[in-house]
Amino acid sequence: MTKKELIFRNPFGALGIDCDDMINGGELGAVMARAGLGKTSMVVQMALHAMACGKNVLHVSLDEPVVKVNVWYNEMFTNLADLNRVEEPQSAYDEILPNRMILTMNVDGFSVARLEERITDLIEQGLFKPDMMIIDGYPFEEKSRADMEELKALAARTGSFALLTVKTHRHEAPADNGLPVQLTGVDDIFSTLLQIIPENNTIFVKAVKGAKADKDAAVLDPETMIIR
Amino acid sequence: MKTDLQTVRNIGISAHIDSGKTTLTERILFYTDRIHAIHDVKGKDGVGATMDSMELEKERGITIASAATYCEWKGHEINIIDTPGHVDFTIEVERSLRVLDGAILVLCSVSGVQSQSITVDAQMKRYKVPCIAFVNKCDRSGANPFRVIGQLNEKLGHNAVAMQLPIGLEDQLQGVVDLVAMKAYYFDGDNGESIRIEEIPAELAEEAQAKREELVDQASLFSEPLTDAILEESEISEEMLVEAIRIGTIARKITPVFMGSAYKNKAVQPLLDAVTRYLPTPDDIVNDALDLDNEEAPVVLEGDSEKPTVALAFKLEDGQYGQLTYIRVYQGSLKKGDTVNNSKNGRKIKVGRLVRMHASDMEDITEIPAGYIGALFGVDCSSGDTFVDPAINYSMMSMFVPEPVISLSIKPKDNKAQINMSKALNRFTKEDPTFRSYNDDETNETIIEGMGELHLEVYVERMKREYGAEVETGKPRVAYRETITRRAEFDYTHKKQTGGSGQFGKVMGFIEPLEDEQFSFESKVVGGRIPTQFIPSCGKGFESCMAKGPKLEFPVTGIAVTLVDGGFHAVDSSEMAFQAAARGAFKQAYERAKPVVQEPIMKVEIESPNEFQGPCMGLINQRRGIILGSQDEGTMSRIEAQVPLAEMFGFSTVLRSSTQGKAQYTMEFSAYKTVPSSVSEEIEKRVREEKAAK
């Protein structure tokens, strides 16, 4: 079993995100959607893709325990492996698993400084150097622009790409620029913005900002949440 | 003897190690007048808490074996099964859970929901045991019962609601506010035995009102009269609220949380009230048995004393008068002089002396009706056996017993030890299905097998203390396994025609990997190419190869054999010949089927202060472990990892020394996984050396 076999057909080409691009350092990206549309499965998919490319992914979850995050990965991998007909999926999974580290923090105690402390610890101990960071459940409402800039600086310092999830709410009207209110005042810090939108029984993923902004849209399979 | 099931509670007290479970049990026994003085687990008076009947537990301050104890509280009979707190003894925990109707989940108000609490909770979920929670140690500095309630909801997915409010915390803890009665309770006297009920202190009135509303709100989901009362804004009676919470608790939809400090004798009595109020009676719980005459179809048991008897032996103990068997009766009743069958082996058993236990004292009784727990004398059986009326053939659910993952050779130090050792082994293997022992014919050593290093250590220690058998132990060995990874064909002829009668057998077919099963054999031979009477011999021949793999002589698992074709000789073919042919064929195909060695992988959880998180992860990394992640919990963090058992020997010492003793870990078998090739070569080398040494 080689890792090559594992690199799934790049699901993000249509969205202007390339395996190498998205991992090149210091950028911020975000996946925006209402609750339940598949933000986490989307970022987990991207993480698995990066892991298969041999990149280290640090998954920071602010509201789910390690076990649960692990289940997300297991399920997503099983689905992806089925779809891509990976032979001996278990050994393939075992092979890429060391490329992942899950860090869960309590959302109340979360601060960029704290995150940095942990990452520095991991790097200094020679345990793990992230190429990509996923921050699931970042509390946009409570954090300021300064925090976001700090996060970007952290991504730049560690040479990683940070991907955040943004939970939007049905009752909140988007801001004037069409983006969710959570991003007001910080949207310019992001280099890539993806939005998951349901339209007539189909779930689309659109790049709102980035290389392929406003061009094509990818479609999510509502059953497996995999990009078709 | 009372037989009103409405007043019977069979409960367990489960908790993380060190959250004060044994102390709590001790206090309960004191308030119910079963004991007349209070001792502590690590007491200086040398007596120790009553439930910890084993010396070893006294010394280590942990509870290993579960004793069943009976007590009475306000006209209710409560049977308490003291469950062990260490994860290595989970089979004991699970067996206890089987016989419980409800449980008290004890949590420490400072450390909250710990890894062990999660394991225990998962077990309770599996056996659907309704529970109430008790937040203990509210007198400790850093106590925060509401944080623990939050953790119950977040980490364990409970719907926990506070039933009480502490009056003062840490060293200021004075008592609790009961949110149902809306009264303040204080506990006076040397041992907190006199309860003083007063109005709620003014400074807590507002908070109490708010928490009560929360409670009423949650409870209203389970009771229509209560919902109506809320809507009509009429008065909510205490009974109404209690009934609603009771329904919710039994359905495992709500977890009432009580708080206090067992050590400081605060608020244990209200917890006992809660046991009688909210935990189910044996009638509230549906128990299933398997009908062995009907392909193990599940049968619902009824708590009717007139129905045929069904009882489960859930624990054995060696008393001074021989074997004591703890049983729970599920249906019918067990009377002195009755004859019942042991459904495992069909043996008849005459019920002799029946007793009711209080840790190590006992009380004679004549009958154990359905729903009750008691003990039998002079019966030879293993734990987990079911006793039934001769008219039926039921078995209580066959509990899943994991295969042992570690073994240790033991050698008695002298002759006396030899005899005592075999006595002890006989007892332990009966008590604990995860503990096994056998004699290795090749080395003539006695080997014991179990679920972890500590598991075996405790038994070696018990051998010494309880049976006076001193043994020398070898190095612990991991139970490796062999299996194949792909399909391979065989075509083998066994032929021998030198003198005497000849032997001839020819088998053709293939072997392939089999998931979740040890071995399967299927014959697709048609047209009598192999006469039918020889086919079972082929199966036997193949199966005999499973015990010792051709690669490294580890047991082989997960192989499906399909026999497709073959040949025979009218005179020379025999059962022997076909068995030999099968063995030869197995070896032939095995080599081609890419055999691999598998090792047990353990799920390891380390709880450590944040500053030591890095070193802890480093330790995992050095041990071929995969770190799944780490969870930040304020000042502590929890690291979850998967580590091969072979690398975990002596881990506790290393962990202690690199974290100043501040980190602790739990370990549980997770799965068998293929050994990486570099390690597999090492194992191969070691096996060869050992063989040469023999």
PDB file of C-alpha atoms in Angstrom, chain B residues 310-555:
ATOM      1  CA  VAL B 310     -33.965 -18.256  37.276  1.00  0.00           C
ATOM      2  CA  ALA B 311     -30.930 -17.034  39.226  1.00  0.00           C
ATOM      3  CA  LEU B 312     -27.468 -15.834  38.317  1.00  0.00           C
ATOM      4  CA  ALA B 313     -24.283 -16.557  40.248  1.00  0.00           C
ATOM      5  CA  PHE B 314     -22.364 -13.332  39.866  1.00  0.00           C
ATOM      6  CA  LYS B 315     -19.594 -13.646  42.370  1.00  0.00           C
ATOM      7  CA  LEU B 316     -17.689 -16.279  44.259  1.00  0.00           C
ATOM      8  CA  GLU B 317     -15.793 -15.868  47.449  1.00  0.00           C
ATOM      9  CA  ASP B 318     -13.681 -18.217  49.458  1.00  0.00           C
ATOM     10  CA  GLY B 319     -14.962 -18.030  52.982  1.00  0.00           C
ATOM     11  CA  GLN B 320     -13.890 -19.967  56.032  1.00  0.00           C
ATOM     12  CA  TYR B 321     -16.694 -22.468  55.378  1.00  0.00           C
ATOM     13  CA  GLY B 322     -15.934 -23.103  51.738  1.00  0.00           C
ATOM     14  CA  GLN B 323     -17.149 -21.437  48.590  1.00  0.00           C
ATOM     15  CA  LEU B 324     -19.686 -18.687  48.975  1.00  0.00           C
ATOM     16  CA  THR B 325     -21.684 -17.956  45.835  1.00  0.00           C
ATOM     17  CA  TYR B 326     -23.453 -14.616  45.499  1.00  0.00           C
ATOM     18  CA  ILE B 327     -26.619 -14.900  43.492  1.00  0.00           C
ATOM     19  CA  ARG B 328     -29.361 -12.701  42.212  1.00  0.00           C
ATOM     20  CA  VAL B 329     -32.758 -14.246  41.639  1.00  0.00           C
ATOM     21  CA  TYR B 330     -34.581 -12.875  38.607  1.00  0.00           C
ATOM     22  CA  GLN B 331     -37.673 -15.052  38.513  1.00  0.00           C
ATOM     23  CA  GLY B 332     -39.353 -17.421  40.910  1.00  0.00           C
ATOM     24  CA  SER B 333     -37.586 -17.955  44.190  1.00  0.00           C
ATOM     25  CA  LEU B 334     -34.750 -19.993  45.568  1.00  0.00           C
ATOM     26  CA  LYS B 335     -35.681 -21.890  48.712  1.00  0.00           C
ATOM     27  CA  LYS B 336     -33.639 -23.928  51.100  1.00  0.00           C
ATOM     28  CA  GLY B 337     -33.906 -27.582  50.077  1.00  0.00           C
ATOM     29  CA  ASP B 338     -34.837 -26.846  46.423  1.00  0.00           C
ATOM     30  CA  THR B 339     -33.103 -28.592  43.568  1.00  0.00           C
ATOM     31  CA  VAL B 340     -32.046 -26.473  40.627  1.00  0.00           C
ATOM     32  CA  ASN B 341     -30.036 -27.043  37.459  1.00  0.00           C
ATOM     33  CA  ASN B 342     -26.881 -25.262  36.502  1.00  0.00           C
ATOM     34  CA  SER B 343     -27.775 -24.477  32.906  1.00  0.00           C
ATOM     35  CA  LYS B 344     -24.133 -24.289  31.824  1.00  0.00           C
ATOM     36  CA  ASN B 345     -23.362 -27.940  32.435  1.00  0.00           C
ATOM     37  CA  GLY B 346     -26.782 -29.354  33.313  1.00  0.00           C
ATOM     38  CA  ARG B 347     -25.653 -30.420  36.767  1.00  0.00           C
ATOM     39  CA  LYS B 348     -28.202 -30.657  39.562  1.00  0.00           C
ATOM     40  CA  ILE B 349     -27.642 -28.535  42.617  1.00  0.00           C
ATOM     41  CA  LYS B 350     -29.309 -28.872  45.971  1.00  0.00           C
ATOM     42  CA  VAL B 351     -29.753 -25.570  47.714  1.00  0.00           C
ATOM     43  CA  GLY B 352     -28.265 -25.814  51.162  1.00  0.00           C
ATOM     44  CA  ARG B 353     -27.593 -22.885  53.415  1.00  0.00           C
ATOM     45  CA  LEU B 354     -28.819 -19.504  52.206  1.00  0.00           C
ATOM     46  CA  VAL B 355     -27.482 -16.291  53.667  1.00  0.00           C
ATOM     47  CA  ARG B 356     -27.704 -12.575  53.319  1.00  0.00           C
ATOM     48  CA  MET B 357     -24.410 -10.765  53.402  1.00  0.00           C
ATOM     49  CA  HIS B 358     -23.012  -7.804  55.092  1.00  0.00           C
ATOM     50  CA  ALA B 359     -19.444  -7.641  53.784  1.00  0.00           C
ATOM     51  CA  SER B 360     -17.887 -10.393  55.907  1.00  0.00           C
ATOM     52  CA  ASP B 361     -20.689 -11.054  58.404  1.00  0.00           C
ATOM     53  CA  MET B 362     -23.766 -13.006  57.404  1.00  0.00           C
ATOM     54  CA  GLU B 363     -27.329 -13.749  58.382  1.00  0.00           C
ATOM     55  CA  ASP B 364     -29.180 -17.007  57.663  1.00  0.00           C
ATOM     56  CA  ILE B 365     -32.384 -16.911  55.612  1.00  0.00           C
ATOM     57  CA  THR B 366     -34.665 -19.581  54.169  1.00  0.00           C
ATOM     58  CA  GLU B 367     -35.617 -18.132  50.808  1.00  0.00           C
ATOM     59  CA  ILE B 368     -34.390 -15.677  48.209  1.00  0.00           C
ATOM     60  CA  PRO B 369     -37.353 -14.392  46.191  1.00  0.00           C
ATOM     61  CA  ALA B 370     -37.141 -12.786  42.746  1.00  0.00           C
ATOM     62  CA  GLY B 371     -35.454  -9.421  42.754  1.00  0.00           C
ATOM     63  CA  TYR B 372     -33.296 -10.206  45.751  1.00  0.00           C
ATOM     64  CA  ILE B 373     -29.612 -10.790  46.208  1.00  0.00           C
ATOM     65  CA  GLY B 374     -28.215 -13.399  48.544  1.00  0.00           C
ATOM     66  CA  ALA B 375     -25.534 -16.014  48.836  1.00  0.00           C
ATOM     67  CA  LEU B 376     -25.361 -19.799  48.736  1.00  0.00           C
ATOM     68  CA  PHE B 377     -23.037 -22.124  50.580  1.00  0.00           C
ATOM     69  CA  GLY B 378     -21.418 -25.299  49.425  1.00  0.00           C
ATOM     70  CA  VAL B 379     -22.228 -25.054  45.727  1.00  0.00           C
ATOM     71  CA  ASP B 380     -19.625 -25.844  43.141  1.00  0.00           C
ATOM     72  CA  CYS B 381     -19.942 -23.474  40.193  1.00  0.00           C
ATOM     73  CA  SER B 382     -18.223 -20.669  38.338  1.00  0.00           C
ATOM     74  CA  SER B 383     -19.267 -17.076  38.390  1.00  0.00           C
ATOM     75  CA  GLY B 384     -21.614 -16.218  35.563  1.00  0.00           C
ATOM     76  CA  ASP B 385     -23.459 -19.541  35.841  1.00  0.00           C
ATOM     77  CA  THR B 386     -27.236 -19.545  35.751  1.00  0.00           C
ATOM     78  CA  PHE B 387     -29.349 -21.670  38.102  1.00  0.00           C
ATOM     79  CA  VAL B 388     -32.756 -22.611  36.776  1.00  0.00           C
ATOM     80  CA  ASP B 389     -35.775 -24.663  37.668  1.00  0.00           C
ATOM     81  CA  PRO B 390     -35.328 -28.138  36.077  1.00  0.00           C
ATOM     82  CA  ALA B 391     -38.421 -27.474  33.934  1.00  0.00           C
ATOM     83  CA  ILE B 392     -36.742 -24.773  31.863  1.00  0.00           C
ATOM     84  CA  ASN B 393     -33.380 -24.296  30.255  1.00  0.00           C
ATOM     85  CA  TYR B 394     -32.540 -20.612  30.327  1.00  0.00           C
ATOM     86  CA  SER B 395     -29.264 -18.861  30.612  1.00  0.00           C
ATOM     87  CA  MET B 396     -28.805 -15.279  31.653  1.00  0.00           C
ATOM     88  CA  MET B 397     -27.209 -13.300  28.855  1.00  0.00           C
ATOM     89  CA  SER B 398     -23.863 -14.799  27.967  1.00  0.00           C
ATOM     90  CA  MET B 399     -21.532 -12.029  28.851  1.00  0.00           C
ATOM     91  CA  PHE B 400     -18.822 -11.098  26.438  1.00  0.00           C
ATOM     92  CA  VAL B 401     -15.489 -12.294  27.787  1.00  0.00           C
ATOM     93  CA  PRO B 402     -12.420 -10.803  26.151  1.00  0.00           C
ATOM     94  CA  GLU B 403      -9.418 -12.981  25.297  1.00  0.00           C
ATOM     95  CA  PRO B 404      -6.425 -12.460  27.566  1.00  0.00           C
ATOM     96  CA  VAL B 405      -3.654 -10.313  26.121  1.00  0.00           C
ATOM     97  CA  ILE B 406      -0.751 -10.904  28.438  1.00  0.00           C
ATOM     98  CA  SER B 407       0.829 -13.938  30.059  1.00  0.00           C
ATOM     99  CA  LEU B 408       3.320 -14.597  32.788  1.00  0.00           C
ATOM    100  CA  SER B 409       5.087 -17.771  33.820  1.00  0.00           C
ATOM    101  CA  ILE B 410       5.040 -18.536  37.514  1.00  0.00           C
ATOM    102  CA  LYS B 411       7.076 -20.992  39.535  1.00  0.00           C
ATOM    103  CA  PRO B 412       6.358 -21.921  43.145  1.00  0.00           C
ATOM    104  CA  LYS B 413       9.250 -21.234  45.502  1.00  0.00           C
ATOM    105  CA  ASP B 414       8.850 -24.443  47.500  1.00  0.00           C
ATOM    106  CA  ASN B 415       6.759 -27.554  47.812  1.00  0.00           C
ATOM    107  CA  LYS B 416       4.161 -26.063  50.087  1.00  0.00           C
ATOM    108  CA  ALA B 417       3.690 -23.181  47.720  1.00  0.00           C
ATOM    109  CA  GLN B 418       3.128 -25.666  44.900  1.00  0.00           C
ATOM    110  CA  ILE B 419      -0.026 -27.083  46.484  1.00  0.00           C
ATOM    111  CA  ASN B 420      -1.347 -23.723  47.599  1.00  0.00           C
ATOM    112  CA  MET B 421      -0.665 -22.215  44.219  1.00  0.00           C
ATOM    113  CA  SER B 422      -2.845 -24.724  42.425  1.00  0.00           C
ATOM    114  CA  LYS B 423      -5.588 -24.158  44.983  1.00  0.00           C
ATOM    115  CA  ALA B 424      -5.377 -20.435  44.425  1.00  0.00           C
ATOM    116  CA  LEU B 425      -5.332 -20.725  40.643  1.00  0.00           C
ATOM    117  CA  ASN B 426      -8.355 -22.968  40.756  1.00  0.00           C
ATOM    118  CA  ARG B 427     -10.238 -20.351  42.744  1.00  0.00           C
ATOM    119  CA  PHE B 428      -9.167 -17.343  40.694  1.00  0.00           C
ATOM    120  CA  THR B 429      -9.959 -18.883  37.347  1.00  0.00           C
ATOM    121  CA  LYS B 430     -13.428 -19.712  38.583  1.00  0.00           C
ATOM    122  CA  GLU B 431     -13.979 -16.217  39.896  1.00  0.00           C
ATOM    123  CA  ASP B 432     -12.659 -14.294  36.957  1.00  0.00           C
ATOM    124  CA  PRO B 433     -13.215 -15.533  33.419  1.00  0.00           C
ATOM    125  CA  THR B 434     -10.564 -13.152  32.054  1.00  0.00           C
ATOM    126  CA  PHE B 435      -7.939 -14.804  34.217  1.00  0.00           C
ATOM    127  CA  ARG B 436      -6.709 -18.157  32.943  1.00  0.00           C
ATOM    128  CA  SER B 437      -3.967 -20.551  33.783  1.00  0.00           C
ATOM    129  CA  TYR B 438      -2.491 -23.593  32.105  1.00  0.00           C
ATOM    130  CA  ASN B 439       0.564 -25.760  32.136  1.00  0.00           C
ATOM    131  CA  ASP B 440       2.981 -25.352  29.267  1.00  0.00           C
ATOM    132  CA  ASP B 441       3.949 -28.889  28.298  1.00  0.00           C
ATOM    133  CA  GLU B 442       7.183 -27.892  26.616  1.00  0.00           C
ATOM    134  CA  THR B 443       8.707 -25.821  29.382  1.00  0.00           C
ATOM    135  CA  ASN B 444       6.756 -27.436  32.198  1.00  0.00           C
ATOM    136  CA  GLU B 445       5.936 -24.011  33.559  1.00  0.00           C
ATOM    137  CA  THR B 446       2.628 -22.735  34.856  1.00  0.00           C
ATOM    138  CA  ILE B 447       1.414 -19.845  32.771  1.00  0.00           C
ATOM    139  CA  ILE B 448      -1.165 -17.328  33.896  1.00  0.00           C
ATOM    140  CA  GLU B 449      -2.953 -15.078  31.444  1.00  0.00           C
ATOM    141  CA  GLY B 450      -4.936 -11.914  31.953  1.00  0.00           C
ATOM    142  CA  MET B 451      -5.932  -8.476  30.787  1.00  0.00           C
ATOM    143  CA  GLY B 452      -2.962  -6.394  31.902  1.00  0.00           C
ATOM    144  CA  GLU B 453       0.173  -6.213  33.953  1.00  0.00           C
ATOM    145  CA  LEU B 454      -1.619  -4.997  37.065  1.00  0.00           C
ATOM    146  CA  HIS B 455      -4.316  -7.619  36.671  1.00  0.00           C
ATOM    147  CA  LEU B 456      -1.728 -10.407  36.909  1.00  0.00           C
ATOM    148  CA  GLU B 457       0.271  -8.633  39.602  1.00  0.00           C
ATOM    149  CA  VAL B 458      -2.764  -8.452  41.833  1.00  0.00           C
ATOM    150  CA  TYR B 459      -3.372 -12.188  41.483  1.00  0.00           C
ATOM    151  CA  VAL B 460       0.254 -13.027  42.223  1.00  0.00           C
ATOM    152  CA  GLU B 461      -0.006 -10.827  45.272  1.00  0.00           C
ATOM    153  CA  ARG B 462      -3.259 -12.451  46.362  1.00  0.00           C
ATOM    154  CA  MET B 463      -1.694 -15.877  46.003  1.00  0.00           C
ATOM    155  CA  LYS B 464       0.946 -14.839  48.456  1.00  0.00           C
ATOM    156  CA  ARG B 465      -1.360 -13.178  50.949  1.00  0.00           C
ATOM    157  CA  GLU B 466      -4.440 -15.338  50.931  1.00  0.00           C
ATOM    158  CA  TYR B 467      -2.919 -18.705  50.158  1.00  0.00           C
ATOM    159  CA  GLY B 468       0.622 -18.295  51.398  1.00  0.00           C
ATOM    160  CA  ALA B 469       1.937 -19.368  48.014  1.00  0.00           C
ATOM    161  CA  GLU B 470       5.096 -17.501  47.130  1.00  0.00           C
ATOM    162  CA  VAL B 471       5.874 -17.676  43.455  1.00  0.00           C
ATOM    163  CA  GLU B 472       8.635 -16.462  41.211  1.00  0.00           C
ATOM    164  CA  THR B 473       7.393 -14.736  38.122  1.00  0.00           C
ATOM    165  CA  GLY B 474       8.926 -14.679  34.695  1.00  0.00           C
ATOM    166  CA  LYS B 475       8.882 -11.781  32.294  1.00  0.00           C
ATOM    167  CA  PRO B 476       5.411 -10.795  31.174  1.00  0.00           C
ATOM    168  CA  ARG B 477       4.724 -11.886  27.628  1.00  0.00           C
ATOM    169  CA  VAL B 478       2.380 -10.439  25.116  1.00  0.00           C
ATOM    170  CA  ALA B 479      -0.142 -12.712  23.487  1.00  0.00           C
ATOM    171  CA  TYR B 480       0.880 -12.358  19.869  1.00  0.00           C
ATOM    172  CA  ARG B 481      -1.173 -13.942  17.180  1.00  0.00           C
ATOM    173  CA  GLU B 482      -0.683 -15.007  13.609  1.00  0.00           C
ATOM    174  CA  THR B 483      -3.040 -14.599  10.750  1.00  0.00           C
ATOM    175  CA  ILE B 484      -3.017 -14.567   6.979  1.00  0.00           C
ATOM    176  CA  THR B 485      -3.653 -11.620   4.716  1.00  0.00           C
ATOM    177  CA  ARG B 486      -4.659 -13.190   1.439  1.00  0.00           C
ATOM    178  CA  ARG B 487      -6.196 -16.221  -0.177  1.00  0.00           C
ATOM    179  CA  ALA B 488      -3.978 -19.156  -1.047  1.00  0.00           C
ATOM    180  CA  GLU B 489      -4.602 -22.521  -2.676  1.00  0.00           C
ATOM    181  CA  PHE B 490      -3.479 -25.902  -1.463  1.00  0.00           C
ATOM    182  CA  ASP B 491      -3.105 -29.210  -3.199  1.00  0.00           C
ATOM    183  CA  TYR B 492      -1.530 -31.782  -0.962  1.00  0.00           C
ATOM    184  CA  THR B 493      -1.226 -35.518  -1.029  1.00  0.00           C
ATOM    185  CA  HIS B 494      -0.264 -37.477   2.031  1.00  0.00           C
ATOM    186  CA  LYS B 495       1.172 -40.818   1.006  1.00  0.00           C
ATOM    187  CA  LYS B 496       3.035 -43.383   3.024  1.00  0.00           C
ATOM    188  CA  GLN B 497       3.542 -46.891   1.821  1.00  0.00           C
ATOM    189  CA  THR B 498       6.508 -48.272   3.665  1.00  0.00           C
ATOM    190  CA  GLY B 499       5.636 -51.413   5.502  1.00  0.00           C
ATOM    191  CA  GLY B 500       2.376 -52.238   7.256  1.00  0.00           C
ATOM    192  CA  SER B 501      -0.809 -50.681   6.077  1.00  0.00           C
ATOM    193  CA  GLY B 502      -0.292 -47.605   3.911  1.00  0.00           C
ATOM    194  CA  GLN B 503      -1.739 -44.132   4.314  1.00  0.00           C
ATOM    195  CA  PHE B 504      -3.240 -42.083   1.565  1.00  0.00           C
ATOM    196  CA  GLY B 505      -5.184 -38.821   1.491  1.00  0.00           C
ATOM    197  CA  LYS B 506      -5.375 -35.985  -0.996  1.00  0.00           C
ATOM    198  CA  VAL B 507      -6.941 -32.602  -0.326  1.00  0.00           C
ATOM    199  CA  MET B 508      -7.379 -29.568  -2.568  1.00  0.00           C
ATOM    200  CA  GLY B 509      -8.905 -26.180  -1.824  1.00  0.00           C
ATOM    201  CA  PHE B 510      -7.996 -22.797  -0.452  1.00  0.00           C
ATOM    202  CA  ILE B 511      -7.650 -20.808   2.742  1.00  0.00           C
ATOM    203  CA  GLU B 512      -8.603 -17.156   3.094  1.00  0.00           C
ATOM    204  CA  PRO B 513      -8.689 -14.468   5.779  1.00  0.00           C
ATOM    205  CA  LEU B 514     -11.757 -14.516   7.981  1.00  0.00           C
ATOM    206  CA  GLU B 515     -12.915 -11.524   9.941  1.00  0.00           C
ATOM    207  CA  ASP B 516     -14.306 -11.614  13.486  1.00  0.00           C
ATOM    208  CA  GLU B 517     -14.038 -15.367  13.720  1.00  0.00           C
ATOM    209  CA  GLN B 518     -11.360 -17.809  14.725  1.00  0.00           C
ATOM    210  CA  PHE B 519     -11.786 -20.572  12.229  1.00  0.00           C
ATOM    211  CA  SER B 520     -14.292 -21.926   9.782  1.00  0.00           C
ATOM    212  CA  PHE B 521     -14.305 -25.036   7.656  1.00  0.00           C
ATOM    213  CA  GLU B 522     -16.484 -25.688   4.675  1.00  0.00           C
ATOM    214  CA  SER B 523     -16.521 -28.621   2.307  1.00  0.00           C
ATOM    215  CA  LYS B 524     -17.567 -28.207  -1.311  1.00  0.00           C
ATOM    216  CA  VAL B 525     -16.433 -31.674  -2.306  1.00  0.00           C
ATOM    217  CA  VAL B 526     -18.910 -33.348  -4.632  1.00  0.00           C
ATOM    218  CA  GLY B 527     -19.218 -36.762  -6.202  1.00  0.00           C
ATOM    219  CA  GLY B 528     -17.559 -38.580  -3.339  1.00  0.00           C
ATOM    220  CA  ARG B 529     -14.037 -37.509  -4.309  1.00  0.00           C
ATOM    221  CA  ILE B 530     -13.420 -37.642  -0.603  1.00  0.00           C
ATOM    222  CA  PRO B 531     -15.787 -40.065   1.139  1.00  0.00           C
ATOM    223  CA  THR B 532     -18.123 -38.209   3.530  1.00  0.00           C
ATOM    224  CA  GLN B 533     -16.854 -40.037   6.573  1.00  0.00           C
ATOM    225  CA  PHE B 534     -13.396 -38.555   6.092  1.00  0.00           C
ATOM    226  CA  ILE B 535     -14.459 -34.931   5.675  1.00  0.00           C
ATOM    227  CA  PRO B 536     -14.765 -34.162   9.399  1.00  0.00           C
ATOM    228  CA  SER B 537     -11.233 -35.522   9.817  1.00  0.00           C
ATOM    229  CA  CYS B 538      -9.999 -32.994   7.296  1.00  0.00           C
ATOM    230  CA  GLY B 539     -11.661 -30.241   9.313  1.00  0.00           C
ATOM    231  CA  LYS B 540     -10.075 -31.589  12.463  1.00  0.00           C
ATOM    232  CA  GLY B 541      -6.696 -31.689  10.799  1.00  0.00           C
ATOM    233  CA  PHE B 542      -6.929 -28.054   9.728  1.00  0.00           C
ATOM    234  CA  GLU B 543      -8.179 -26.892  13.082  1.00  0.00           C
ATOM    235  CA  SER B 544      -5.368 -28.648  14.898  1.00  0.00           C
ATOM    236  CA  CYS B 545      -2.912 -26.348  13.094  1.00  0.00           C
ATOM    237  CA  MET B 546      -4.535 -23.240  14.553  1.00  0.00           C
ATOM    238  CA  ALA B 547      -3.045 -23.678  18.015  1.00  0.00           C
ATOM    239  CA  LYS B 548       0.503 -23.125  16.841  1.00  0.00           C
ATOM    240  CA  GLY B 549       1.187 -21.128  13.736  1.00  0.00           C
ATOM    241  CA  PRO B 550       3.799 -22.414  11.297  1.00  0.00           C
ATOM    242  CA  LYS B 551       5.441 -18.975  11.248  1.00  0.00           C
ATOM    243  CA  LEU B 552       6.358 -18.271  14.863  1.00  0.00           C
ATOM    244  CA  GLU B 553       4.276 -20.779  16.772  1.00  0.00           C
ATOM    245  CA  PHE B 554       1.793 -18.190  18.004  1.00  0.00           C
ATOM    246  CA  PRO B 555      -1.893 -19.110  17.903  1.00  0.00           C
TER     247      PRO B 555
END
